[in-house]
PDB file of C-alpha atoms in Angstrom:
ATOM      1  CA  MET A   1      -6.446  -8.063 -35.561  1.00 71.00           C
ATOM      2  CA  GLU A   2      -9.253 -10.539 -34.994  1.00 86.00           C
ATOM      3  CA  ILE A   3     -12.387  -9.140 -33.355  1.00 91.00           C
ATOM      4  CA  LYS A   4     -12.715 -12.163 -31.089  1.00 94.00           C
ATOM      5  CA  ASN A   5      -9.223 -11.569 -29.719  1.00 94.00           C
ATOM      6  CA  LEU A   6     -10.045  -7.907 -29.084  1.00 95.00           C
ATOM      7  CA  GLU A   7     -13.180  -8.997 -27.251  1.00 95.00           C
ATOM      8  CA  LYS A   8     -11.211 -11.452 -25.131  1.00 96.00           C
ATOM      9  CA  ALA A   9      -8.651  -8.770 -24.255  1.00 96.00           C
ATOM     10  CA  ILE A  10     -11.377  -6.309 -23.281  1.00 96.00           C
ATOM     11  CA  ASP A  11     -13.060  -9.028 -21.238  1.00 96.00           C
ATOM     12  CA  ILE A  12      -9.804  -9.665 -19.336  1.00 96.00           C
ATOM     13  CA  TYR A  13      -9.414  -5.961 -18.660  1.00 95.00           C
ATOM     14  CA  ALA A  14     -13.059  -5.603 -17.582  1.00 95.00           C
ATOM     15  CA  LYS A  15     -12.857  -8.513 -15.147  1.00 94.00           C
ATOM     16  CA  LEU A  16      -9.656  -7.241 -13.562  1.00 93.00           C
ATOM     17  CA  ILE A  17     -10.711  -3.599 -13.288  1.00 91.00           C
ATOM     18  CA  THR A  18     -13.942  -4.592 -11.531  1.00 89.00           C
ATOM     19  CA  GLY A  19     -12.080  -6.763  -9.031  1.00 84.00           C
ATOM     20  CA  GLU A  20     -12.982 -10.182 -10.388  1.00 89.00           C
ATOM     21  CA  GLU A  21     -10.427 -12.952 -10.071  1.00 88.00           C
ATOM     22  CA  ILE A  22      -8.738 -14.381 -13.132  1.00 94.00           C
ATOM     23  CA  LYS A  23      -7.169 -17.629 -12.041  1.00 93.00           C
ATOM     24  CA  ARG A  24      -6.272 -20.680 -14.073  1.00 93.00           C
ATOM     25  CA  SER A  25      -8.296 -22.956 -11.791  1.00 91.00           C
ATOM     26  CA  GLY A  26     -11.133 -20.457 -11.230  1.00 89.00           C
ATOM     27  CA  ALA A  27     -14.363 -19.486 -12.941  1.00 90.00           C
ATOM     28  CA  ASN A  28     -12.453 -17.220 -15.349  1.00 92.00           C
ATOM     29  CA  GLY A  29      -9.806 -19.825 -16.094  1.00 94.00           C
ATOM     30  CA  SER A  30     -10.398 -19.610 -19.830  1.00 95.00           C
ATOM     31  CA  LEU A  31      -9.397 -15.935 -19.766  1.00 96.00           C
ATOM     32  CA  TYR A  32      -6.165 -16.843 -17.997  1.00 95.00           C
ATOM     33  CA  GLU A  33      -5.454 -19.322 -20.790  1.00 96.00           C
ATOM     34  CA  ASP A  34      -6.347 -16.728 -23.424  1.00 95.00           C
ATOM     35  CA  TYR A  35      -3.964 -14.224 -21.863  1.00 96.00           C
ATOM     36  CA  TYR A  36      -0.954 -16.534 -21.823  1.00 95.00           C
ATOM     37  CA  GLY A  37      -1.872 -18.763 -24.756  1.00 94.00           C
ATOM     38  CA  ASN A  38      -2.865 -16.186 -27.347  1.00 95.00           C
ATOM     39  CA  ALA A  39      -0.122 -13.763 -28.366  1.00 95.00           C
ATOM     40  CA  GLU A  40      -2.525 -11.238 -29.869  1.00 96.00           C
ATOM     41  CA  VAL A  41      -4.725 -11.170 -26.751  1.00 96.00           C
ATOM     42  CA  TYR A  42      -1.613 -10.743 -24.593  1.00 96.00           C
ATOM     43  CA  GLU A  43      -0.424  -7.848 -26.756  1.00 96.00           C
ATOM     44  CA  ILE A  44      -3.804  -6.082 -26.808  1.00 96.00           C
ATOM     45  CA  VAL A  45      -4.157  -6.327 -23.020  1.00 96.00           C
ATOM     46  CA  GLY A  46      -0.664  -4.894 -22.664  1.00 95.00           C
ATOM     47  CA  ILE A  47      -1.504  -1.943 -24.929  1.00 96.00           C
ATOM     48  CA  ILE A  48      -4.736  -1.182 -23.061  1.00 95.00           C
ATOM     49  CA  LEU A  49      -3.049  -1.272 -19.662  1.00 94.00           C
ATOM     50  CA  LYS A  50      -0.070   0.808 -20.788  1.00 92.00           C
ATOM     51  CA  LYS A  51      -2.378   3.527 -22.116  1.00 92.00           C
ATOM     52  CA  LEU A  52      -4.274   3.569 -18.814  1.00 93.00           C
ATOM     53  CA  ASN A  53      -1.097   3.501 -16.664  1.00 92.00           C
ATOM     54  CA  LEU A  54      -1.968   0.123 -15.167  1.00 92.00           C
ATOM     55  CA  SER A  55       0.231  -2.897 -14.473  1.00 88.00           C
ATOM     56  CA  ILE A  56      -0.699  -6.567 -14.531  1.00 90.00           C
ATOM     57  CA  TYR A  57       1.011  -9.086 -12.253  1.00 88.00           C
ATOM     58  CA  GLU A  58       0.884 -12.867 -12.086  1.00 88.00           C
ATOM     59  CA  TYR A  59       1.128 -14.867  -8.881  1.00 87.00           C
ATOM     60  CA  LYS A  60       0.346 -18.558  -8.397  1.00 88.00           C
ATOM     61  CA  GLU A  61      -1.452 -18.750 -11.728  1.00 92.00           C
ATOM     62  CA  SER A  62      -3.633 -15.719 -10.951  1.00 93.00           C
ATOM     63  CA  LEU A  63      -3.667 -12.244 -12.511  1.00 94.00           C
ATOM     64  CA  PHE A  64      -3.783  -9.010 -10.519  1.00 91.00           C
ATOM     65  CA  LEU A  65      -4.080  -5.381 -11.560  1.00 90.00           C
ATOM     66  CA  SER A  66      -2.360  -2.382  -9.992  1.00 87.00           C
ATOM     67  CA  ALA A  67      -2.476   1.328 -10.780  1.00 84.00           C
ATOM     68  CA  GLY A  68       0.786   2.892 -11.880  1.00 78.00           C
ATOM     69  CA  GLU A  69       2.404   5.748 -10.001  1.00 75.00           C
ATOM     70  CA  GLY A  70       0.542   9.008 -10.459  1.00 75.00           C
ATOM     71  CA  ASN A  71      -2.541   7.313 -11.907  1.00 78.00           C
ATOM     72  CA  ARG A  72      -5.286   9.841 -11.118  1.00 74.00           C
ATOM     73  CA  ILE A  73      -8.112   7.681 -12.474  1.00 75.00           C
ATOM     74  CA  PHE A  74      -7.498   4.307 -10.844  1.00 80.00           C
ATOM     75  CA  GLY A  75      -5.150   5.425  -8.075  1.00 80.00           C
ATOM     76  CA  TYR A  76      -5.649   7.818  -5.157  1.00 85.00           C
ATOM     77  CA  THR A  77      -4.658  11.409  -4.605  1.00 85.00           C
ATOM     78  CA  ASN A  78      -3.368  12.455  -1.189  1.00 87.00           C
ATOM     79  CA  GLU A  79      -6.699  14.096  -0.435  1.00 92.00           C
ATOM     80  CA  GLU A  80      -8.605  10.947  -1.351  1.00 91.00           C
ATOM     81  CA  LEU A  81      -6.314   8.791   0.756  1.00 92.00           C
ATOM     82  CA  LYS A  82      -6.732  11.018   3.786  1.00 94.00           C
ATOM     83  CA  ARG A  83     -10.493  10.789   3.474  1.00 94.00           C
ATOM     84  CA  ILE A  84     -10.499   7.015   2.924  1.00 95.00           C
ATOM     85  CA  ILE A  85      -8.075   6.235   5.737  1.00 95.00           C
ATOM     86  CA  GLY A  86      -9.764   8.658   8.140  1.00 94.00           C
ATOM     87  CA  ILE A  87      -7.035  11.220   8.777  1.00 94.00           C
ATOM     88  CA  ARG A  88      -6.786  14.987   8.263  1.00 92.00           C
ATOM     89  CA  TYR A  89      -3.233  16.213   7.728  1.00 90.00           C
ATOM     90  CA  ASN A  90      -0.309  15.487   5.448  1.00 88.00           C
ATOM     91  CA  ARG A  91       2.019  14.414   8.217  1.00 88.00           C
ATOM     92  CA  GLU A  92      -0.589  11.856   9.329  1.00 93.00           C
ATOM     93  CA  LEU A  93      -0.715  10.538   5.767  1.00 92.00           C
ATOM     94  CA  TYR A  94       3.073  10.339   5.603  1.00 90.00           C
ATOM     95  CA  LEU A  95       3.041   8.456   8.897  1.00 93.00           C
ATOM     96  CA  CYS A  96       0.570   5.978   7.392  1.00 94.00           C
ATOM     97  CA  TYR A  97       2.901   5.605   4.387  1.00 90.00           C
ATOM     98  CA  PHE A  98       5.739   4.860   6.766  1.00 91.00           C
ATOM     99  CA  ILE A  99       3.651   2.319   8.685  1.00 94.00           C
ATOM    100  CA  MET A 100       2.772   0.606   5.385  1.00 92.00           C
ATOM    101  CA  TYR A 101       6.452   0.492   4.508  1.00 87.00           C
ATOM    102  CA  GLN A 102       7.309  -1.143   7.821  1.00 90.00           C
ATOM    103  CA  ILE A 103       4.527  -3.682   7.294  1.00 91.00           C
ATOM    104  CA  LEU A 104       5.958  -4.464   3.882  1.00 87.00           C
ATOM    105  CA  LEU A 105       9.426  -4.925   5.382  1.00 84.00           C
ATOM    106  CA  THR A 106       7.989  -7.563   7.692  1.00 86.00           C
ATOM    107  CA  PHE A 107       7.660  -9.801   4.652  1.00 83.00           C
ATOM    108  CA  TYR A 108      10.250  -8.435   2.211  1.00 76.00           C
ATOM    109  CA  SER A 109      13.640  -6.835   2.650  1.00 61.00           C
ATOM    110  CA  ASP A 110      14.040  -6.633  -1.138  1.00 53.00           C
ATOM    111  CA  SER A 111      12.490  -8.104  -4.266  1.00 48.00           C
ATOM    112  CA  ALA A 112      14.490 -11.318  -3.957  1.00 52.00           C
ATOM    113  CA  SER A 113      14.067 -12.098  -0.272  1.00 54.00           C
ATOM    114  CA  TYR A 114      10.580 -12.971   0.854  1.00 58.00           C
ATOM    115  CA  GLN A 115      10.486 -13.644   4.577  1.00 61.00           C
ATOM    116  CA  PHE A 116       8.292 -16.652   5.197  1.00 64.00           C
ATOM    117  CA  LYS A 117       5.937 -15.257   7.803  1.00 80.00           C
ATOM    118  CA  GLU A 118       2.297 -16.220   7.806  1.00 87.00           C
ATOM    119  CA  TYR A 119       1.034 -13.051   9.416  1.00 92.00           C
ATOM    120  CA  VAL A 120       1.923  -9.872  11.246  1.00 94.00           C
ATOM    121  CA  LYS A 121       0.404  -8.448  14.421  1.00 95.00           C
ATOM    122  CA  LEU A 122      -0.313  -4.827  15.122  1.00 95.00           C
ATOM    123  CA  GLU A 123       1.876  -4.860  18.231  1.00 93.00           C
ATOM    124  CA  SER A 124       4.970  -5.918  16.292  1.00 94.00           C
ATOM    125  CA  VAL A 125       4.395  -3.182  13.722  1.00 95.00           C
ATOM    126  CA  LEU A 126       4.217  -0.615  16.539  1.00 95.00           C
ATOM    127  CA  GLU A 127       7.617  -1.776  17.775  1.00 94.00           C
ATOM    128  CA  ASP A 128       9.149  -1.686  14.292  1.00 92.00           C
ATOM    129  CA  VAL A 129       7.879   1.835  13.560  1.00 94.00           C
ATOM    130  CA  THR A 130       9.129   3.116  16.922  1.00 93.00           C
ATOM    131  CA  LYS A 131      12.593   1.651  16.327  1.00 89.00           C
ATOM    132  CA  ALA A 132      12.777   2.962  12.771  1.00 87.00           C
ATOM    133  CA  LEU A 133      11.780   6.505  13.744  1.00 87.00           C
ATOM    134  CA  ALA A 134      13.835   6.680  16.939  1.00 82.00           C
ATOM    135  CA  VAL A 135      16.844   8.102  15.131  1.00 72.00           C
ATOM    136  CA  PHE A 136      14.815  11.143  14.065  1.00 66.00           C
ATOM    137  CA  THR A 137      13.691  12.055  17.587  1.00 62.00           C
ATOM    138  CA  LYS A 138      17.126  12.366  19.185  1.00 62.00           C
ATOM    139  CA  ASP A 139      17.383  16.092  18.534  1.00 55.00           C
ATOM    140  CA  ILE A 140      13.671  16.760  18.615  1.00 50.00           C
ATOM    141  CA  ALA A 141      13.982  19.540  21.232  1.00 44.00           C
ATOM    142  CA  VAL A 142      15.483  21.884  18.656  1.00 41.00           C
ATOM    143  CA  TYR A 143      13.124  20.878  15.892  1.00 49.00           C
ATOM    144  CA  ASN A 144      10.884  23.662  14.605  1.00 49.00           C
ATOM    145  CA  MET A 145       7.667  22.533  12.928  1.00 44.00           C
ATOM    146  CA  GLY A 146       7.444  25.841  11.098  1.00 48.00           C
ATOM    147  CA  GLU A 147      10.543  25.208   9.000  1.00 49.00           C
ATOM    148  CA  GLU A 148      10.550  23.961   5.419  1.00 45.00           C
ATOM    149  CA  GLU A 149      11.310  20.366   6.404  1.00 48.00           C
ATOM    150  CA  ALA A 150       7.875  20.012   8.020  1.00 44.00           C
ATOM    151  CA  ASP A 151       6.981  17.325   5.472  1.00 51.00           C
ATOM    152  CA  SER A 152      10.107  15.292   6.206  1.00 67.00           C
ATOM    153  CA  PHE A 153      10.912  12.356   8.433  1.00 74.00           C
ATOM    154  CA  GLN A 154      11.280  14.690  11.403  1.00 77.00           C
ATOM    155  CA  ALA A 155       7.643  15.711  11.123  1.00 80.00           C
ATOM    156  CA  VAL A 156       6.549  12.092  11.012  1.00 86.00           C
ATOM    157  CA  ALA A 157       8.865  11.168  13.883  1.00 86.00           C
ATOM    158  CA  LEU A 158       7.585  14.059  15.971  1.00 85.00           C
ATOM    159  CA  LEU A 159       3.976  13.084  15.364  1.00 90.00           C
ATOM    160  CA  TRP A 160       4.703   9.479  16.338  1.00 93.00           C
ATOM    161  CA  ASP A 161       6.582  10.638  19.421  1.00 89.00           C
ATOM    162  CA  GLU A 162       3.665  12.848  20.486  1.00 90.00           C
ATOM    163  CA  LEU A 163       1.017  10.147  20.208  1.00 92.00           C
ATOM    164  CA  PRO A 164       0.278   7.956  23.254  1.00 91.00           C
ATOM    165  CA  ALA A 165       0.768   4.225  22.726  1.00 88.00           C
ATOM    166  CA  SER A 166      -2.977   3.722  23.107  1.00 81.00           C
ATOM    167  CA  THR A 167      -6.052   5.366  24.548  1.00 70.00           C
ATOM    168  CA  SER A 168      -7.946   4.205  27.585  1.00 59.00           C
ATOM    169  CA  GLN A 169     -10.673   2.940  25.279  1.00 59.00           C
ATOM    170  CA  ASP A 170      -8.411   0.730  23.172  1.00 53.00           C
ATOM    171  CA  GLN A 171      -6.356  -1.044  25.803  1.00 54.00           C
ATOM    172  CA  ASN A 172      -7.993  -4.411  25.136  1.00 60.00           C
ATOM    173  CA  ASP A 173      -9.666  -3.841  21.780  1.00 71.00           C
ATOM    174  CA  VAL A 174      -7.696  -1.502  19.536  1.00 80.00           C
ATOM    175  CA  ARG A 175      -9.915   1.071  17.874  1.00 85.00           C
ATOM    176  CA  ALA A 176      -8.961   2.794  14.662  1.00 88.00           C
ATOM    177  CA  SER A 177      -8.362   6.468  15.335  1.00 90.00           C
ATOM    178  CA  ARG A 178      -5.928   9.354  14.988  1.00 90.00           C
ATOM    179  CA  ALA A 179      -5.537   9.588  18.771  1.00 88.00           C
ATOM    180  CA  SER A 180      -2.848   6.987  19.443  1.00 93.00           C
ATOM    181  CA  LYS A 181      -0.044   4.954  17.887  1.00 94.00           C
ATOM    182  CA  SER A 182      -2.144   1.811  17.973  1.00 94.00           C
ATOM    183  CA  GLY A 183      -5.161   3.684  16.628  1.00 94.00           C
ATOM    184  CA  ILE A 184      -3.429   5.141  13.575  1.00 96.00           C
ATOM    185  CA  THR A 185      -1.741   1.795  12.886  1.00 96.00           C
ATOM    186  CA  LYS A 186      -5.183   0.200  12.995  1.00 96.00           C
ATOM    187  CA  LEU A 187      -6.452   2.817  10.525  1.00 96.00           C
ATOM    188  CA  THR A 188      -3.600   1.846   8.213  1.00 96.00           C
ATOM    189  CA  PHE A 189      -4.360  -1.857   8.497  1.00 97.00           C
ATOM    190  CA  ASN A 190      -8.054  -1.195   7.847  1.00 96.00           C
ATOM    191  CA  PHE A 191      -7.130   0.508   4.585  1.00 96.00           C
ATOM    192  CA  LEU A 192      -4.918  -2.430   3.551  1.00 95.00           C
ATOM    193  CA  VAL A 193      -7.697  -4.891   4.365  1.00 96.00           C
ATOM    194  CA  ASN A 194     -10.207  -2.860   2.335  1.00 94.00           C
ATOM    195  CA  GLU A 195      -7.765  -2.912  -0.582  1.00 91.00           C
ATOM    196  CA  ASN A 196      -7.673  -6.718  -0.378  1.00 90.00           C
ATOM    197  CA  LEU A 197      -3.995  -6.715   0.556  1.00 93.00           C
ATOM    198  CA  PHE A 198      -4.499  -8.292   3.982  1.00 96.00           C
ATOM    199  CA  VAL A 199      -7.081 -10.404   5.753  1.00 96.00           C
ATOM    200  CA  GLU A 200      -7.608  -9.966   9.493  1.00 95.00           C
ATOM    201  CA  VAL A 201      -8.267 -13.057  11.614  1.00 95.00           C
ATOM    202  CA  ASN A 202      -8.154 -12.912  15.428  1.00 91.00           C
ATOM    203  CA  ARG A 203      -6.084  -9.695  15.395  1.00 90.00           C
ATOM    204  CA  ARG A 204      -3.581 -11.264  13.028  1.00 95.00           C
ATOM    205  CA  TYR A 205      -3.052  -9.833   9.548  1.00 96.00           C
ATOM    206  CA  TYR A 206      -2.380 -12.319   6.748  1.00 96.00           C
ATOM    207  CA  PRO A 207      -1.082 -11.043   3.379  1.00 93.00           C
ATOM    208  CA  THR A 208      -3.230 -11.963   0.392  1.00 92.00           C
ATOM    209  CA  ASP A 209      -2.014 -13.255  -2.948  1.00 90.00           C
ATOM    210  CA  ARG A 210      -2.733  -9.784  -4.338  1.00 89.00           C
ATOM    211  CA  PHE A 211      -0.296  -8.289  -1.839  1.00 90.00           C
ATOM    212  CA  LYS A 212       2.355 -10.864  -2.722  1.00 86.00           C
ATOM    213  CA  ALA A 213       1.862 -10.396  -6.451  1.00 85.00           C
ATOM    214  CA  ILE A 214       2.146  -6.617  -6.316  1.00 81.00           C
ATOM    215  CA  VAL A 215       5.050  -6.529  -3.884  1.00 80.00           C
ATOM    216  CA  GLU A 216       7.149  -9.163  -5.624  1.00 76.00           C
ATOM    217  CA  HIS A 217       6.943  -7.264  -8.906  1.00 74.00           C
ATOM    218  CA  TYR A 218       6.796  -3.724  -7.567  1.00 66.00           C
ATOM    219  CA  PHE A 219       8.965  -3.521  -4.482  1.00 62.00           C
ATOM    220  CA  GLU A 220      12.417  -3.223  -5.998  1.00 57.00           C
ATOM    221  CA  GLU A 221      11.417  -0.410  -8.348  1.00 62.00           C
ATOM    222  CA  TYR A 222       9.550   1.680  -5.795  1.00 61.00           C
ATOM    223  CA  ARG A 223      11.179   0.788  -2.469  1.00 58.00           C
ATOM    224  CA  GLY A 224      12.700   4.256  -2.171  1.00 55.00           C
ATOM    225  CA  ARG A 225       9.500   6.119  -2.990  1.00 60.00           C
ATOM    226  CA  ILE A 226       8.525   6.349   0.690  1.00 55.00           C
ATOM    227  CA  TYR A 227      11.612   8.468   1.328  1.00 54.00           C
ATOM    228  CA  GLU A 228      10.819  10.776  -1.566  1.00 60.00           C
ATOM    229  CA  LEU A 229       7.240  11.198  -0.373  1.00 53.00           C
ATOM    230  CA  LEU A 230       8.352  12.062   3.130  1.00 53.00           C
ATOM    231  CA  ASN A 231      10.990  14.531   2.016  1.00 53.00           C
ATOM    232  CA  GLU A 232       9.333  16.295  -0.889  1.00 51.00           C
ATOM    233  CA  GLY A 233       8.072  19.642   0.284  1.00 39.00           C
ATOM    234  CA  ASN A 234       5.894  20.460  -2.675  1.00 36.00           C
ATOM    235  CA  VAL A 235       2.832  18.349  -1.926  1.00 40.00           C
ATOM    236  CA  GLU A 236      -0.077  20.479  -0.773  1.00 40.00           C
ATOM    237  CA  GLU A 237       2.300  23.153   0.481  1.00 33.00           C
ATOM    238  CA  ASN A 238      -0.431  25.413   1.720  1.00 34.00           C
ATOM    239  CA  GLU A 239      -2.057  22.874   4.015  1.00 38.00           C
ATOM    240  CA  GLN A 240      -1.404  23.388   7.712  1.00 34.00           C
ATOM    241  CA  LEU A 241       0.604  20.503   9.154  1.00 34.00           C
ATOM    242  CA  GLN A 242      -0.440  20.160  12.761  1.00 34.00           C
TER     243      GLN A 242
END
């Protein structure tokens, strides 16, 4: 192994982990060329990322980094996500997961079928979530929140059903909050924007290249994970869900 190749590989990792862009036509273009043009650099980067449970994706001659599932160092725990998003309970977090999934479906139905939409609006996401969860609210009168399935789709559907569409304060300018459907959807979008997955312009949300890179490579493998998350009853079992 040549030291200069090790240094290049570490430099690629360092740039990506700190959020810098590695793009063929950008300031770090030489690193892009090193990654694809030097077999040893490519191999070393792959070893480093595998050991750290990280994945690297390429999109439009740019490189993007993503934490692997269960990555406790570079990913988020449920508790961290709740704090970052601005929510308190598991069922609120699962609702945010479901909202994210519906946002994703706006652009992809599977790994091979990108839907050519420039942007998505909050209002359309509200409609999609309501339609998707409607099936779980049909027998809601007999649903008991104290039962073991409290972490399931029914809990999420019940929470969504209980929330007003909006609050009096956010009729014209939607405010991020836990108090309404529009508010919690806004909280979710804020998180996605902060993660550089979307850009908001005039209340329209445009997916970034990072979003497209991660989804195109990641979606097929993990598309069912949302269902597992919503149905597994062993996550923070002792936390009160209300």
